[in-house]
mmCIF file of C-alpha atoms in Angstrom:
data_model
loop_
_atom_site.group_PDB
_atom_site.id
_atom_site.type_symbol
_atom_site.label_atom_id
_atom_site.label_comp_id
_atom_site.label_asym_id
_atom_site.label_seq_id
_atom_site.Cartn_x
_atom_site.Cartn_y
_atom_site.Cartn_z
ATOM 1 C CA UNK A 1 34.184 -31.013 43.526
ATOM 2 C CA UNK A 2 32.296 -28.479 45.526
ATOM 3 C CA UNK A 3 33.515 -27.516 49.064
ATOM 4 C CA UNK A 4 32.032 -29.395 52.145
ATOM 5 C CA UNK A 5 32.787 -27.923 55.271
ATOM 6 C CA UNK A 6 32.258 -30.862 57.828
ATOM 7 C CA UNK A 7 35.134 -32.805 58.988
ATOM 8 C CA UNK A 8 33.692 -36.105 59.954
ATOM 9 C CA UNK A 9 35.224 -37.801 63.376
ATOM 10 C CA UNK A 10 35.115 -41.873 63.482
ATOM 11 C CA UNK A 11 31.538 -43.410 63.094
ATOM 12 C CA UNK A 12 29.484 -40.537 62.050
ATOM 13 C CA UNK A 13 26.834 -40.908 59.230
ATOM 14 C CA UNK A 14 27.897 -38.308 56.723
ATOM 15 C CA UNK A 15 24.765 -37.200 54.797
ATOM 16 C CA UNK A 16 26.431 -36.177 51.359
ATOM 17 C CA UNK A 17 24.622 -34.114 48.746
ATOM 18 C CA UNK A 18 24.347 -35.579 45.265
ATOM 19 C CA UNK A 19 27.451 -35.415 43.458
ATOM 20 C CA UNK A 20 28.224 -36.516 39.819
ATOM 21 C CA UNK A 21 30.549 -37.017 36.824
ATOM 22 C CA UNK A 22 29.995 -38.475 33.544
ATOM 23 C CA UNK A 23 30.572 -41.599 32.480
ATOM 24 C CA UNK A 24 29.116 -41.852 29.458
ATOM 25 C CA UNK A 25 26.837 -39.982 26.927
ATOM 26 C CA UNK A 26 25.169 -42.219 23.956
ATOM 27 C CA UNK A 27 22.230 -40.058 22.351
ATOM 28 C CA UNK A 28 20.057 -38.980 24.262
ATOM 29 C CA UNK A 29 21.158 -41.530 26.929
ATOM 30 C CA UNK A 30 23.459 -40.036 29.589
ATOM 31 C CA UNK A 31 25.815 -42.244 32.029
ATOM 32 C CA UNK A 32 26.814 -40.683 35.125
ATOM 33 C CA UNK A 33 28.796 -42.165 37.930
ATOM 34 C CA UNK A 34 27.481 -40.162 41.631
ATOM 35 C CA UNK A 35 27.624 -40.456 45.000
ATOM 36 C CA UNK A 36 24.646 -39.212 47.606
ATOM 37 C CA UNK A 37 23.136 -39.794 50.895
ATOM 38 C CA UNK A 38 24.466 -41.297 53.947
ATOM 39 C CA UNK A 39 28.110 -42.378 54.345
ATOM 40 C CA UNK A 40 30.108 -43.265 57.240
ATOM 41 C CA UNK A 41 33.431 -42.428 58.552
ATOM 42 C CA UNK A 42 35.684 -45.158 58.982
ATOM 43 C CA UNK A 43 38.862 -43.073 58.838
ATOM 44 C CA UNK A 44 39.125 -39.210 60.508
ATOM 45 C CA UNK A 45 41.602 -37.110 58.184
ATOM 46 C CA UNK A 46 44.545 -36.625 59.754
ATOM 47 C CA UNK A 47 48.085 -34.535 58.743
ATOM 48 C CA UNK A 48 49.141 -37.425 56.128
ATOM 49 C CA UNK A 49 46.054 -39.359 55.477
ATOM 50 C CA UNK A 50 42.632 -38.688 53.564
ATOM 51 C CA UNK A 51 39.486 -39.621 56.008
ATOM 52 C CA UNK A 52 37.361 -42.115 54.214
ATOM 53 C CA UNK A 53 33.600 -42.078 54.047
ATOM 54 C CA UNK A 54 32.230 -45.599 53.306
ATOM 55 C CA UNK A 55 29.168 -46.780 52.159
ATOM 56 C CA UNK A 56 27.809 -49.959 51.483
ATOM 57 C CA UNK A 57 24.933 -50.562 49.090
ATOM 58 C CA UNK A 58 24.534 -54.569 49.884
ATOM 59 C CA UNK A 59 24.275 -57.057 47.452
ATOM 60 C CA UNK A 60 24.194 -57.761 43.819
ATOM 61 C CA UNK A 61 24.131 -60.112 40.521
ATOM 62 C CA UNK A 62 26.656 -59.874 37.936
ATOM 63 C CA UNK A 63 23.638 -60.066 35.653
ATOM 64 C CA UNK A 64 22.624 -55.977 36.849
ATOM 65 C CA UNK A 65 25.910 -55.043 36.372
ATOM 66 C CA UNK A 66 27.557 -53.731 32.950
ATOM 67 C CA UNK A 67 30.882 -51.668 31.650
ATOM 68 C CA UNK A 68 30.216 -48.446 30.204
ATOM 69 C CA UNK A 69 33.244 -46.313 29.698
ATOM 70 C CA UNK A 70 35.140 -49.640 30.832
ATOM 71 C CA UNK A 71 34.255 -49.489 34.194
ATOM 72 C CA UNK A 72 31.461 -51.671 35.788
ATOM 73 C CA UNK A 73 28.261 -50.023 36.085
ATOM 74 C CA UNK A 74 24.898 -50.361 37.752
ATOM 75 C CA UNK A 75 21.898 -48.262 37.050
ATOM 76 C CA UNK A 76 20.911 -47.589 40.551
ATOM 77 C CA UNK A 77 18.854 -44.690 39.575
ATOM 78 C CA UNK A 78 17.441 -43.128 36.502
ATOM 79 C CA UNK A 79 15.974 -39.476 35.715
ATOM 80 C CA UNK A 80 13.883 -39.414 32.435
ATOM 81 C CA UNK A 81 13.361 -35.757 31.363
ATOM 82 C CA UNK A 82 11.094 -35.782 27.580
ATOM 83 C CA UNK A 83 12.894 -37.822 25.511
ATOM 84 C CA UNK A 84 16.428 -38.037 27.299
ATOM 85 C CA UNK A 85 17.606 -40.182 30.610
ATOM 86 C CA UNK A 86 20.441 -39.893 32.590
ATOM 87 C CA UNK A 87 21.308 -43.367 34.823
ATOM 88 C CA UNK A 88 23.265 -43.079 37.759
ATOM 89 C CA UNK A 89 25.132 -45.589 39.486
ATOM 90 C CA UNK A 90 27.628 -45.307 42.215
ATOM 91 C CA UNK A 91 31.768 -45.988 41.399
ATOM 92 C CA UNK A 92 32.929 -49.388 42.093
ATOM 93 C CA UNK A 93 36.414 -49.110 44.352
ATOM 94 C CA UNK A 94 39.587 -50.459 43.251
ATOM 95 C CA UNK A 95 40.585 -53.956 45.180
ATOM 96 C CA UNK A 96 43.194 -51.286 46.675
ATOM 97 C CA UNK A 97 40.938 -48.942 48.677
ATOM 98 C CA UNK A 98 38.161 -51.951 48.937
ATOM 99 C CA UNK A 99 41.399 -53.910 51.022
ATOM 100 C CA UNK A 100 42.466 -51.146 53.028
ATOM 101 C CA UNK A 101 38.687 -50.237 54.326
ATOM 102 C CA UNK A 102 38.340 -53.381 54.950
ATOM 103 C CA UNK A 103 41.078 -53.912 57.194
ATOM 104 C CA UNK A 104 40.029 -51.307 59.238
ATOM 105 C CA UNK A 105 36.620 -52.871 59.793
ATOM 106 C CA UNK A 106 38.291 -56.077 60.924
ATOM 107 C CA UNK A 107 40.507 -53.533 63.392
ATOM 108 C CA UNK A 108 37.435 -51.856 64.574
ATOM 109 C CA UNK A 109 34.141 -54.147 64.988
ATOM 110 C CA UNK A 110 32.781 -50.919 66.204
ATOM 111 C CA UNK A 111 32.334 -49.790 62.648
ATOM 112 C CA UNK A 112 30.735 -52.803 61.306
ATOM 113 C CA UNK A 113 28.155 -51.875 64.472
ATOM 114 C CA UNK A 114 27.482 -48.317 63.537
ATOM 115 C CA UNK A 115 27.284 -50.099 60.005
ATOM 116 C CA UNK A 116 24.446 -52.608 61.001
ATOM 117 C CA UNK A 117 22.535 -49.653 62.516
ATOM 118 C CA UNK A 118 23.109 -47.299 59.503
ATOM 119 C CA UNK A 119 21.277 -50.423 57.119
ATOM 120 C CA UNK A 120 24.242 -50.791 55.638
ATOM 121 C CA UNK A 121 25.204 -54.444 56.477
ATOM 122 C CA UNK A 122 28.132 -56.311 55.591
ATOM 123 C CA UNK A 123 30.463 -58.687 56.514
ATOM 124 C CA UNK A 124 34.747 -58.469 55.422
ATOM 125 C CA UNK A 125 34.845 -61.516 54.890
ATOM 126 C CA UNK A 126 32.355 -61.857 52.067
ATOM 127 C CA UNK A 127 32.821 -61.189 48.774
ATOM 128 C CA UNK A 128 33.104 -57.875 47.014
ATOM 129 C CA UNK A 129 32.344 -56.384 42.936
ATOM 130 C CA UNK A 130 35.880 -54.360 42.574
ATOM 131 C CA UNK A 131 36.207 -51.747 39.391
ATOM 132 C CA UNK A 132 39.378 -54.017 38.368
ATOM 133 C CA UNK A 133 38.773 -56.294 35.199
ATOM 134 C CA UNK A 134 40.362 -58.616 33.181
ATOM 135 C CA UNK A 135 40.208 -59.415 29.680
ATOM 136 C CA UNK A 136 39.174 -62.491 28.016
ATOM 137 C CA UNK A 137 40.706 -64.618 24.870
ATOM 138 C CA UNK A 138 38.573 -61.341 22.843
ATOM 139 C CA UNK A 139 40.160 -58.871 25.081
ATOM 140 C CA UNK A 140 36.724 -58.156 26.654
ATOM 141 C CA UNK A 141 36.668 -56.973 29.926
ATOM 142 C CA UNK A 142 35.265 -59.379 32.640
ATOM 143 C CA UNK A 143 34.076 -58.767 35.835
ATOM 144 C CA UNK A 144 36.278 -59.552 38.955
ATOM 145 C CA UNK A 145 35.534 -59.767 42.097
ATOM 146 C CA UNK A 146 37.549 -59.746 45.233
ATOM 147 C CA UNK A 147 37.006 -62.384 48.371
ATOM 148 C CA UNK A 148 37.684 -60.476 51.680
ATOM 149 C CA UNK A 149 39.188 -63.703 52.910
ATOM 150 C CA UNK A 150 41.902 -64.291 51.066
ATOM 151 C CA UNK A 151 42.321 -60.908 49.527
ATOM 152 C CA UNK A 152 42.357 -62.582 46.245
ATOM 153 C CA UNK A 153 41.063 -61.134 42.676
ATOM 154 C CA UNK A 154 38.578 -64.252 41.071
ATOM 155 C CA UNK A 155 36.657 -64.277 38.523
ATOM 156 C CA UNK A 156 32.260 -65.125 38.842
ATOM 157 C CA UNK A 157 31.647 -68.152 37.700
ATOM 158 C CA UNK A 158 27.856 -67.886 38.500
ATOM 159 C CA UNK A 159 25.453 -65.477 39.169
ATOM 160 C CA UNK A 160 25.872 -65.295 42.881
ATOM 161 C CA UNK A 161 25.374 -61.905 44.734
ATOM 162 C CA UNK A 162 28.336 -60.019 45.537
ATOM 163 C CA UNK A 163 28.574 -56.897 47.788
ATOM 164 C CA UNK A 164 29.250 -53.477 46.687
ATOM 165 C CA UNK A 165 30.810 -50.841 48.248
ATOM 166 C CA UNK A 166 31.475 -47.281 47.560
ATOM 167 C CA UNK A 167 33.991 -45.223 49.503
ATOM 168 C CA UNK A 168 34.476 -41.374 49.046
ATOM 169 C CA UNK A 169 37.844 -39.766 50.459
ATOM 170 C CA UNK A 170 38.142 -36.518 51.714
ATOM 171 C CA UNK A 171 40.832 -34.198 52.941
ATOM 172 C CA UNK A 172 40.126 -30.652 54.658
ATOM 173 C CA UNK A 173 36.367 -30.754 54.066
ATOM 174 C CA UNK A 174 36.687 -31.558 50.214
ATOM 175 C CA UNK A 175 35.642 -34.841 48.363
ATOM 176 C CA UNK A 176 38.002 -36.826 46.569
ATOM 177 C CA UNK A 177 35.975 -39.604 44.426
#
């Protein structure tokens, strides 16, 4: 990852240049995970831990979501150049990182403030899409989401809107996605 020079303090909106990494390529059709735009810092970087950019891109169906490469995928955004196109969508956290950002929203209701102003609304103790899947009697993967709540891993059982989040870590002005 390229070299970014800031070193965010608590609460302020990183703007991020686009970043990306494959996914996928099938044909012409290209898969590519990114992350872009505005984050913000929930956690500075300190001697022994990464900082942690956040980002939350509200709410969504199971129905606009799909595994390529294994991993859950949304086209958020698409580039068609002649006769190729390249979809992005941004990484879906582990129930890991998506647990330990949100327990330091719940520490710090400042955050989910500077959240609400940012347009990036949210509430911990919803429900969240997490990159963690489980397989079925065919040993396709399934979706899983996790309930801030509880902390639990369940499986949709409807097509109800989940949030999404994506976090980006970063230690001594680099990225670590």
């Amino acid at each position: 990852m390229g070299q970014n020079t800031n070193n965010w303090t608590l609460g302020e909106v990183a703007v991020l240049r686009k970043q990306e990494r494959i996914l996928k390529k099938s044909g012409k059709t290209t898969y590519k995970q990114y992350v872009n735009s505005r984050y913000l810092c929930i956690r500075e970087e300190s001697a022994n831990e990464h900082g942690i950019l956040l980002k939350v891109l509200g709410k969504t169906t199971p129905k606009h979501i799909s595994f390529c490469a294994g991993e859950p995928f949304s086209k958020d955004d698409i580039d068609t150049q002649f006769y190729s196109s390249v979809y992005y969508g941004y990484p879906y956290v582990s129930s890991n990182k998506l647990e330990e950002a949100l327990s330091i929203l719940r520490e710090n209701p400042k955050l989910l403030n500077l959240l609400e102003e940012a347009s990036m609304r949210t509430n911990p103790d919803s429900t969240f899409w997490v990159r963690d899947t489980k397989r079925n009697l065919l040993f396709q993967k399934q979706l899983q989401y996790m309930d801030g709540k509880t902390g639990e891993l369940c499986s949709p059982s409807d097509n109800e809107p989940r949030y999404r989040i994506s976090i980006v870590y970063f230690y001594k002005g680099e990225l670590i996605w």
